[in-house]
mmCIF file of N, CA and C in Angstrom:
data_model
loop_
_atom_site.group_PDB
_atom_site.id
_atom_site.type_symbol
_atom_site.label_atom_id
_atom_site.label_comp_id
_atom_site.label_asym_id
_atom_site.label_seq_id
_atom_site.Cartn_x
_atom_site.Cartn_y
_atom_site.Cartn_z
ATOM 1 N N UNK X 1 0.954 -1.110 -0.189
ATOM 2 C CA UNK X 1 0.405 -0.136 0.029
ATOM 3 C C UNK X 1 1.091 1.559 -0.393
ATOM 4 N N UNK X 2 0.626 1.900 -1.099
ATOM 5 C CA UNK X 2 1.564 3.411 -1.492
ATOM 6 C C UNK X 2 0.432 4.890 -0.836
ATOM 7 N N UNK X 3 1.717 5.102 -0.078
ATOM 8 C CA UNK X 3 1.510 6.449 0.807
ATOM 9 C C UNK X 3 1.452 7.619 -0.269
ATOM 10 N N UNK X 4 0.064 8.384 -0.554
ATOM 11 C CA UNK X 4 0.011 9.434 -1.670
ATOM 12 C C UNK X 4 0.663 10.532 -1.020
ATOM 13 N N UNK X 5 1.406 11.190 -1.510
ATOM 14 C CA UNK X 5 2.125 12.208 -0.889
ATOM 15 C C UNK X 5 1.213 13.802 -0.960
ATOM 16 N N UNK X 6 0.493 13.871 -2.010
ATOM 17 C CA UNK X 6 -0.668 14.745 -1.556
ATOM 18 C C UNK X 6 -1.212 14.204 -0.493
ATOM 19 N N UNK X 7 -1.245 13.508 -0.063
ATOM 20 C CA UNK X 7 -1.827 14.311 2.081
ATOM 21 C C UNK X 7 -0.544 13.971 3.323
ATOM 22 N N UNK X 8 0.491 14.170 2.622
ATOM 23 C CA UNK X 8 1.949 14.355 3.705
ATOM 24 C C UNK X 8 1.555 15.382 3.676
ATOM 25 N N UNK X 9 1.982 15.988 5.389
ATOM 26 C CA UNK X 9 1.768 17.218 5.497
ATOM 27 C C UNK X 9 3.118 18.462 5.405
ATOM 28 N N UNK X 10 3.252 18.912 5.724
ATOM 29 C CA UNK X 10 3.814 19.858 4.386
ATOM 30 C C UNK X 10 5.617 19.739 5.670
ATOM 31 N N UNK X 11 5.255 19.558 6.971
ATOM 32 C CA UNK X 11 5.765 18.985 7.983
ATOM 33 C C UNK X 11 6.981 17.646 7.431
ATOM 34 N N UNK X 12 6.120 16.873 7.120
ATOM 35 C CA UNK X 12 6.691 15.722 7.667
ATOM 36 C C UNK X 12 7.023 15.487 6.051
ATOM 37 N N UNK X 13 6.707 16.221 4.401
ATOM 38 C CA UNK X 13 8.180 16.549 3.499
ATOM 39 C C UNK X 13 8.483 17.499 4.316
ATOM 40 N N UNK X 14 9.173 18.265 4.607
ATOM 41 C CA UNK X 14 10.476 18.452 4.724
ATOM 42 C C UNK X 14 10.913 17.988 5.708
ATOM 43 N N UNK X 15 10.494 16.476 6.740
ATOM 44 C CA UNK X 15 12.022 15.814 8.128
ATOM 45 C C UNK X 15 11.657 14.732 6.426
ATOM 46 N N UNK X 16 11.263 14.002 4.853
ATOM 47 C CA UNK X 16 11.851 13.075 4.085
ATOM 48 C C UNK X 16 13.081 14.109 3.356
ATOM 49 N N UNK X 17 12.474 14.795 3.442
ATOM 50 C CA UNK X 17 13.860 15.813 2.233
ATOM 51 C C UNK X 17 14.990 15.614 2.824
ATOM 52 N N UNK X 18 16.262 15.643 2.268
ATOM 53 C CA UNK X 18 17.151 15.463 2.094
ATOM 54 C C UNK X 18 17.890 16.446 3.538
ATOM 55 N N UNK X 19 17.369 17.920 2.800
ATOM 56 C CA UNK X 19 17.934 18.902 2.628
ATOM 57 C C UNK X 19 16.897 19.503 3.187
ATOM 58 N N UNK X 20 16.499 19.963 4.831
ATOM 59 C CA UNK X 20 14.987 20.999 5.068
ATOM 60 C C UNK X 20 14.924 22.037 4.736
ATOM 61 N N UNK X 21 13.621 22.687 4.088
ATOM 62 C CA UNK X 21 13.336 24.151 3.090
ATOM 63 C C UNK X 21 13.116 24.837 4.067
ATOM 64 N N UNK X 22 12.582 25.992 4.082
ATOM 65 C CA UNK X 22 12.556 27.807 4.572
ATOM 66 C C UNK X 22 11.982 28.266 3.424
ATOM 67 N N UNK X 23 10.710 28.834 4.539
ATOM 68 C CA UNK X 23 10.008 30.199 3.579
ATOM 69 C C UNK X 23 11.669 30.749 3.124
ATOM 70 N N UNK X 24 10.755 31.447 1.860
ATOM 71 C CA UNK X 24 11.564 32.390 0.731
ATOM 72 C C UNK X 24 11.148 34.521 1.886
ATOM 73 N N UNK X 25 11.856 34.732 2.112
ATOM 74 C CA UNK X 25 11.369 36.273 2.403
ATOM 75 C C UNK X 25 10.259 36.675 0.943
ATOM 76 N N UNK X 26 8.541 37.146 1.840
ATOM 77 C CA UNK X 26 8.098 37.921 0.622
ATOM 78 C C UNK X 26 9.179 38.500 -0.884
ATOM 79 N N UNK X 27 8.129 37.679 -1.800
ATOM 80 C CA UNK X 27 8.640 39.423 -2.588
ATOM 81 C C UNK X 27 9.740 38.639 -3.056
ATOM 82 N N UNK X 28 10.087 36.914 -3.622
ATOM 83 C CA UNK X 28 11.104 37.340 -3.061
ATOM 84 C C UNK X 28 10.553 36.773 -4.745
ATOM 85 N N UNK X 29 12.079 36.928 -5.970
ATOM 86 C CA UNK X 29 11.307 36.103 -7.503
ATOM 87 C C UNK X 29 12.757 35.470 -8.172
ATOM 88 N N UNK X 30 12.136 34.966 -9.160
ATOM 89 C CA UNK X 30 14.213 34.630 -10.301
ATOM 90 C C UNK X 30 13.606 34.532 -11.440
ATOM 91 N N UNK X 31 14.982 34.764 -11.765
ATOM 92 C CA UNK X 31 14.372 34.627 -13.629
ATOM 93 C C UNK X 31 14.580 32.688 -13.580
ATOM 94 N N UNK X 32 13.834 32.400 -14.572
ATOM 95 C CA UNK X 32 14.351 31.243 -15.000
ATOM 96 C C UNK X 32 14.698 30.655 -16.295
ATOM 97 N N UNK X 33 15.267 29.567 -16.837
ATOM 98 C CA UNK X 33 14.838 29.686 -18.885
ATOM 99 C C UNK X 33 14.817 27.799 -19.613
ATOM 100 N N UNK X 34 14.105 28.601 -19.476
ATOM 101 C CA UNK X 34 13.534 26.676 -20.030
ATOM 102 C C UNK X 34 13.454 26.512 -22.033
ATOM 103 N N UNK X 35 14.633 26.234 -22.693
ATOM 104 C CA UNK X 35 14.400 25.625 -24.445
ATOM 105 C C UNK X 35 14.501 27.555 -24.319
ATOM 106 N N UNK X 36 15.074 28.584 -24.077
ATOM 107 C CA UNK X 36 15.406 29.021 -24.329
ATOM 108 C C UNK X 36 14.460 30.736 -23.922
ATOM 109 N N UNK X 37 13.362 29.972 -23.205
ATOM 110 C CA UNK X 37 12.237 30.775 -23.183
ATOM 111 C C UNK X 37 12.834 31.425 -21.869
ATOM 112 N N UNK X 38 12.491 32.836 -21.205
ATOM 113 C CA UNK X 38 13.076 32.686 -20.082
ATOM 114 C C UNK X 38 12.040 33.863 -19.254
ATOM 115 N N UNK X 39 11.669 33.899 -17.848
ATOM 116 C CA UNK X 39 10.700 33.889 -16.806
ATOM 117 C C UNK X 39 11.029 34.301 -16.619
ATOM 118 N N UNK X 40 10.696 35.244 -15.310
ATOM 119 C CA UNK X 40 10.275 35.523 -13.801
ATOM 120 C C UNK X 40 9.174 34.864 -12.741
ATOM 121 N N UNK X 41 9.277 34.564 -11.864
ATOM 122 C CA UNK X 41 8.894 34.002 -11.273
ATOM 123 C C UNK X 41 9.248 33.950 -9.488
ATOM 124 N N UNK X 42 8.286 34.153 -8.397
ATOM 125 C CA UNK X 42 8.420 34.594 -7.099
ATOM 126 C C UNK X 42 8.588 32.493 -6.714
ATOM 127 N N UNK X 43 9.772 32.932 -5.758
ATOM 128 C CA UNK X 43 9.700 31.222 -3.906
ATOM 129 C C UNK X 43 9.062 31.073 -3.604
ATOM 130 N N UNK X 44 8.777 30.289 -3.552
ATOM 131 C CA UNK X 44 7.908 29.837 -2.427
ATOM 132 C C UNK X 44 8.230 29.148 -0.955
ATOM 133 N N UNK X 45 9.826 28.488 -1.553
ATOM 134 C CA UNK X 45 10.273 27.647 -0.796
ATOM 135 C C UNK X 45 11.501 27.366 -0.892
ATOM 136 N N UNK X 46 12.904 27.470 -0.396
ATOM 137 C CA UNK X 46 13.836 27.336 -0.353
ATOM 138 C C UNK X 46 14.152 26.422 0.265
ATOM 139 N N UNK X 47 15.762 24.986 -0.134
ATOM 140 C CA UNK X 47 16.455 24.565 0.781
ATOM 141 C C UNK X 47 17.739 24.218 -0.335
ATOM 142 N N UNK X 48 18.851 23.655 -0.223
ATOM 143 C CA UNK X 48 20.376 23.552 -0.660
ATOM 144 C C UNK X 48 19.488 22.742 -0.990
ATOM 145 N N UNK X 49 18.527 21.600 -1.898
ATOM 146 C CA UNK X 49 18.318 20.737 -2.133
ATOM 147 C C UNK X 49 17.586 21.445 -3.655
ATOM 148 N N UNK X 50 17.200 22.609 -3.886
ATOM 149 C CA UNK X 50 15.954 23.048 -4.230
ATOM 150 C C UNK X 50 15.092 24.329 -3.210
ATOM 151 N N UNK X 51 14.181 24.320 -4.675
ATOM 152 C CA UNK X 51 12.829 25.243 -4.382
ATOM 153 C C UNK X 51 11.885 25.251 -4.862
ATOM 154 N N UNK X 52 10.741 25.561 -4.782
ATOM 155 C CA UNK X 52 9.527 25.871 -5.371
ATOM 156 C C UNK X 52 9.176 27.436 -5.687
ATOM 157 N N UNK X 53 8.628 26.695 -7.622
ATOM 158 C CA UNK X 53 9.060 27.528 -7.882
ATOM 159 C C UNK X 53 7.531 28.312 -8.344
ATOM 160 N N UNK X 54 6.606 29.559 -8.583
ATOM 161 C CA UNK X 54 5.348 29.914 -8.204
ATOM 162 C C UNK X 54 5.379 29.925 -10.157
ATOM 163 N N UNK X 55 4.917 29.516 -10.466
ATOM 164 C CA UNK X 55 4.118 29.953 -12.075
ATOM 165 C C UNK X 55 2.724 29.065 -12.303
ATOM 166 N N UNK X 56 2.070 29.818 -13.322
ATOM 167 C CA UNK X 56 1.357 29.468 -13.800
ATOM 168 C C UNK X 56 1.438 28.304 -15.317
ATOM 169 N N UNK X 57 2.426 28.356 -15.605
ATOM 170 C CA UNK X 57 3.108 27.241 -16.700
ATOM 171 C C UNK X 57 4.509 26.501 -16.441
ATOM 172 N N UNK X 58 4.074 26.137 -15.206
ATOM 173 C CA UNK X 58 5.221 25.073 -14.848
ATOM 174 C C UNK X 58 6.126 23.634 -16.401
ATOM 175 N N UNK X 59 7.579 23.625 -16.763
ATOM 176 C CA UNK X 59 7.694 22.740 -17.440
ATOM 177 C C UNK X 59 7.296 21.021 -17.205
ATOM 178 N N UNK X 60 7.349 20.348 -18.001
ATOM 179 C CA UNK X 60 6.671 18.975 -16.599
ATOM 180 C C UNK X 60 7.826 18.177 -15.866
ATOM 181 N N UNK X 61 7.866 17.436 -15.255
ATOM 182 C CA UNK X 61 9.404 17.067 -14.455
ATOM 183 C C UNK X 61 10.136 16.191 -15.102
ATOM 184 N N UNK X 62 11.201 16.670 -15.083
ATOM 185 C CA UNK X 62 12.231 15.697 -16.249
ATOM 186 C C UNK X 62 12.522 16.918 -16.800
ATOM 187 N N UNK X 63 12.019 17.545 -17.077
ATOM 188 C CA UNK X 63 12.604 19.235 -17.862
ATOM 189 C C UNK X 63 13.565 19.724 -16.488
ATOM 190 N N UNK X 64 14.898 19.923 -17.486
ATOM 191 C CA UNK X 64 15.885 21.137 -17.110
ATOM 192 C C UNK X 64 15.678 22.128 -17.389
ATOM 193 N N UNK X 65 16.018 22.882 -16.904
ATOM 194 C CA UNK X 65 16.117 24.817 -16.236
ATOM 195 C C UNK X 65 17.204 25.392 -15.719
ATOM 196 N N UNK X 66 17.772 26.334 -15.881
ATOM 197 C CA UNK X 66 18.724 27.202 -16.106
ATOM 198 C C UNK X 66 18.321 28.581 -14.676
ATOM 199 N N UNK X 67 18.606 29.087 -13.498
ATOM 200 C CA UNK X 67 18.176 29.912 -12.990
ATOM 201 C C UNK X 67 19.153 30.363 -11.879
ATOM 202 N N UNK X 68 18.294 31.948 -11.720
ATOM 203 C CA UNK X 68 18.989 32.748 -11.764
ATOM 204 C C UNK X 68 18.373 33.519 -11.479
ATOM 205 N N UNK X 69 19.232 34.122 -9.307
ATOM 206 C CA UNK X 69 18.570 34.814 -8.795
ATOM 207 C C UNK X 69 19.421 35.272 -7.749
ATOM 208 N N UNK X 70 19.014 36.421 -6.978
ATOM 209 C CA UNK X 70 20.342 37.680 -6.625
ATOM 210 C C UNK X 70 19.538 37.227 -4.614
ATOM 211 N N UNK X 71 21.005 36.910 -3.884
ATOM 212 C CA UNK X 71 20.586 37.140 -2.595
ATOM 213 C C UNK X 71 21.768 37.940 -1.894
ATOM 214 N N UNK X 72 21.646 38.495 -0.429
ATOM 215 C CA UNK X 72 22.322 39.498 -0.392
ATOM 216 C C UNK X 72 23.939 40.069 -0.462
ATOM 217 N N UNK X 73 24.433 38.308 -0.598
ATOM 218 C CA UNK X 73 25.553 38.345 -0.916
ATOM 219 C C UNK X 73 26.399 37.984 -2.101
ATOM 220 N N UNK X 74 25.773 38.849 -3.225
ATOM 221 C CA UNK X 74 24.903 38.203 -4.693
ATOM 222 C C UNK X 74 24.379 37.916 -5.695
ATOM 223 N N UNK X 75 24.567 37.376 -6.221
ATOM 224 C CA UNK X 75 24.028 36.268 -7.870
ATOM 225 C C UNK X 75 24.229 35.056 -7.206
ATOM 226 N N UNK X 76 23.898 34.484 -7.590
ATOM 227 C CA UNK X 76 23.168 32.761 -7.692
ATOM 228 C C UNK X 76 22.846 31.806 -9.249
ATOM 229 N N UNK X 77 23.774 31.561 -9.940
ATOM 230 C CA UNK X 77 22.815 30.744 -10.750
ATOM 231 C C UNK X 77 23.363 29.213 -10.694
ATOM 232 N N UNK X 78 21.732 29.267 -10.889
ATOM 233 C CA UNK X 78 22.277 27.300 -10.989
ATOM 234 C C UNK X 78 21.297 26.458 -12.147
ATOM 235 N N UNK X 79 21.595 25.396 -12.279
ATOM 236 C CA UNK X 79 20.894 24.143 -13.215
ATOM 237 C C UNK X 79 19.957 22.842 -12.315
ATOM 238 N N UNK X 80 18.667 22.613 -12.252
ATOM 239 C CA UNK X 80 18.096 22.588 -11.811
ATOM 240 C C UNK X 80 17.384 21.174 -13.084
ATOM 241 N N UNK X 81 16.099 20.868 -11.995
ATOM 242 C CA UNK X 81 15.314 19.117 -13.238
ATOM 243 C C UNK X 81 14.499 19.969 -12.223
ATOM 244 N N UNK X 82 13.205 19.673 -12.781
ATOM 245 C CA UNK X 82 11.981 19.930 -12.520
ATOM 246 C C UNK X 82 12.266 18.752 -11.565
ATOM 247 N N UNK X 83 10.671 18.707 -10.516
ATOM 248 C CA UNK X 83 10.802 16.881 -9.681
ATOM 249 C C UNK X 83 9.032 16.584 -9.571
ATOM 250 N N UNK X 84 8.691 18.113 -9.476
ATOM 251 C CA UNK X 84 7.061 18.380 -10.190
ATOM 252 C C UNK X 84 6.822 19.677 -10.200
ATOM 253 N N UNK X 85 5.219 19.348 -11.490
ATOM 254 C CA UNK X 85 5.218 20.165 -11.503
ATOM 255 C C UNK X 85 3.523 20.008 -11.485
ATOM 256 N N UNK X 86 2.959 21.317 -11.440
ATOM 257 C CA UNK X 86 1.800 21.350 -11.170
ATOM 258 C C UNK X 86 0.962 22.777 -11.706
ATOM 259 N N UNK X 87 0.237 22.355 -13.580
ATOM 260 C CA UNK X 87 -0.530 24.091 -13.456
ATOM 261 C C UNK X 87 -1.590 24.641 -13.084
ATOM 262 N N UNK X 88 -0.917 26.186 -13.175
ATOM 263 C CA UNK X 88 -1.732 27.839 -12.482
ATOM 264 C C UNK X 88 -1.290 27.217 -10.610
ATOM 265 N N UNK X 89 0.491 26.144 -10.451
ATOM 266 C CA UNK X 89 0.250 27.010 -9.062
ATOM 267 C C UNK X 89 2.168 26.584 -9.327
ATOM 268 N N UNK X 90 2.897 25.444 -9.386
ATOM 269 C CA UNK X 90 4.192 26.420 -9.989
ATOM 270 C C UNK X 90 5.317 24.537 -10.135
ATOM 271 N N UNK X 91 6.057 24.518 -10.443
ATOM 272 C CA UNK X 91 7.144 23.463 -9.759
ATOM 273 C C UNK X 91 7.781 23.988 -9.062
ATOM 274 N N UNK X 92 8.531 22.203 -8.238
ATOM 275 C CA UNK X 92 9.038 22.217 -7.192
ATOM 276 C C UNK X 92 11.071 21.224 -7.933
ATOM 277 N N UNK X 93 11.163 22.060 -7.850
ATOM 278 C CA UNK X 93 12.485 22.028 -8.685
ATOM 279 C C UNK X 93 14.400 21.526 -7.257
ATOM 280 N N UNK X 94 15.020 20.680 -7.790
ATOM 281 C CA UNK X 94 15.894 20.368 -8.052
ATOM 282 C C UNK X 94 17.598 20.132 -8.183
ATOM 283 N N UNK X 95 17.868 21.059 -7.090
ATOM 284 C CA UNK X 95 19.726 21.576 -7.736
ATOM 285 C C UNK X 95 19.839 20.427 -8.794
ATOM 286 N N UNK X 96 20.775 20.918 -9.622
ATOM 287 C CA UNK X 96 21.790 19.283 -9.928
ATOM 288 C C UNK X 96 22.743 19.954 -10.759
ATOM 289 N N UNK X 97 23.147 21.649 -10.513
ATOM 290 C CA UNK X 97 24.816 21.688 -10.805
ATOM 291 C C UNK X 97 24.555 23.851 -10.076
ATOM 292 N N UNK X 98 26.231 23.532 -9.772
ATOM 293 C CA UNK X 98 25.704 24.419 -9.176
ATOM 294 C C UNK X 98 28.036 25.074 -9.003
ATOM 295 N N UNK X 99 27.679 26.578 -8.993
ATOM 296 C CA UNK X 99 29.369 26.723 -8.674
ATOM 297 C C UNK X 99 29.388 26.681 -7.465
ATOM 298 N N UNK X 100 30.353 26.303 -7.101
ATOM 299 C CA UNK X 100 31.469 26.514 -5.524
ATOM 300 C C UNK X 100 30.587 27.599 -4.841
ATOM 301 N N UNK X 101 31.097 29.322 -5.343
ATOM 302 C CA UNK X 101 30.676 30.695 -4.672
ATOM 303 C C UNK X 101 29.710 30.755 -5.526
ATOM 304 N N UNK X 102 28.442 30.331 -6.197
ATOM 305 C CA UNK X 102 27.319 30.269 -6.343
ATOM 306 C C UNK X 102 26.488 29.905 -4.767
ATOM 307 N N UNK X 103 26.856 28.127 -4.498
ATOM 308 C CA UNK X 103 26.521 27.278 -3.569
ATOM 309 C C UNK X 103 27.413 27.575 -2.210
ATOM 310 N N UNK X 104 28.203 28.735 -1.998
ATOM 311 C CA UNK X 104 28.614 29.525 -0.690
ATOM 312 C C UNK X 104 27.065 30.970 -0.721
ATOM 313 N N UNK X 105 27.479 31.094 -1.549
ATOM 314 C CA UNK X 105 26.308 32.824 -1.222
ATOM 315 C C UNK X 105 24.845 31.825 -0.761
ATOM 316 N N UNK X 106 24.369 30.813 -2.026
ATOM 317 C CA UNK X 106 22.849 30.220 -0.626
ATOM 318 C C UNK X 106 22.892 29.275 0.299
ATOM 319 N N UNK X 107 23.541 29.219 -0.123
ATOM 320 C CA UNK X 107 23.966 28.671 1.791
ATOM 321 C C UNK X 107 24.076 29.418 2.918
ATOM 322 N N UNK X 108 24.761 30.451 2.975
ATOM 323 C CA UNK X 108 24.975 31.879 3.102
ATOM 324 C C UNK X 108 23.206 32.911 4.156
ATOM 325 N N UNK X 109 22.856 32.575 2.809
ATOM 326 C CA UNK X 109 22.189 33.477 3.134
ATOM 327 C C UNK X 109 20.826 31.818 3.114
ATOM 328 N N UNK X 110 20.369 30.950 3.566
ATOM 329 C CA UNK X 110 20.385 30.626 4.101
ATOM 330 C C UNK X 110 20.103 30.705 5.922
ATOM 331 N N UNK X 111 21.573 30.423 6.035
ATOM 332 C CA UNK X 111 21.543 29.982 7.294
ATOM 333 C C UNK X 111 21.503 31.433 7.648
ATOM 334 N N UNK X 112 20.927 32.859 7.281
ATOM 335 C CA UNK X 112 20.967 33.397 7.789
ATOM 336 C C UNK X 112 19.041 33.626 7.777
ATOM 337 N N UNK X 113 18.305 33.653 7.001
ATOM 338 C CA UNK X 113 16.795 33.400 6.550
ATOM 339 C C UNK X 113 16.641 31.941 7.837
ATOM 340 N N UNK X 114 17.480 30.338 8.634
ATOM 341 C CA UNK X 114 17.092 30.361 9.439
ATOM 342 C C UNK X 114 17.496 30.369 10.600
ATOM 343 N N UNK X 115 18.242 31.574 10.981
ATOM 344 C CA UNK X 115 18.645 31.829 12.290
ATOM 345 C C UNK X 115 16.856 33.490 12.163
ATOM 346 N N UNK X 116 16.752 33.983 11.586
ATOM 347 C CA UNK X 116 15.371 35.598 11.149
ATOM 348 C C UNK X 116 14.630 33.818 11.477
ATOM 349 N N UNK X 117 13.865 32.605 11.689
ATOM 350 C CA UNK X 117 12.687 31.729 12.114
ATOM 351 C C UNK X 117 11.848 31.728 11.246
ATOM 352 N N UNK X 118 12.256 31.643 10.190
ATOM 353 C CA UNK X 118 11.352 31.576 8.573
ATOM 354 C C UNK X 118 10.915 32.796 8.346
ATOM 355 N N UNK X 119 11.774 34.559 8.001
ATOM 356 C CA UNK X 119 11.120 35.278 7.541
ATOM 357 C C UNK X 119 8.887 34.925 6.719
#
């Protein structure tokens, strides 16, 4: 008997993740690109393993996308794959490639957000 992920709470999902997620600060926006099409979207939550992007027309699971966003220490670029996709809502993506400098900037921002108690 399988477990439906639609019935699992966000807290439980965070416990199942390799890296916990935190809520992004209100108004956090990132640029992403797929097949040459560039878009801007809001970020729902984020963690070292990936993030949730709010977008009405997300690409299907398995799609690779390029990400670009700003954190207080500078710019972060990453490559990600879409893990979950729901039309009119958004997509959960997993990071698959990020330069060491970008990862350090991103990790520093996450640490700051965690200390603030999830703004």
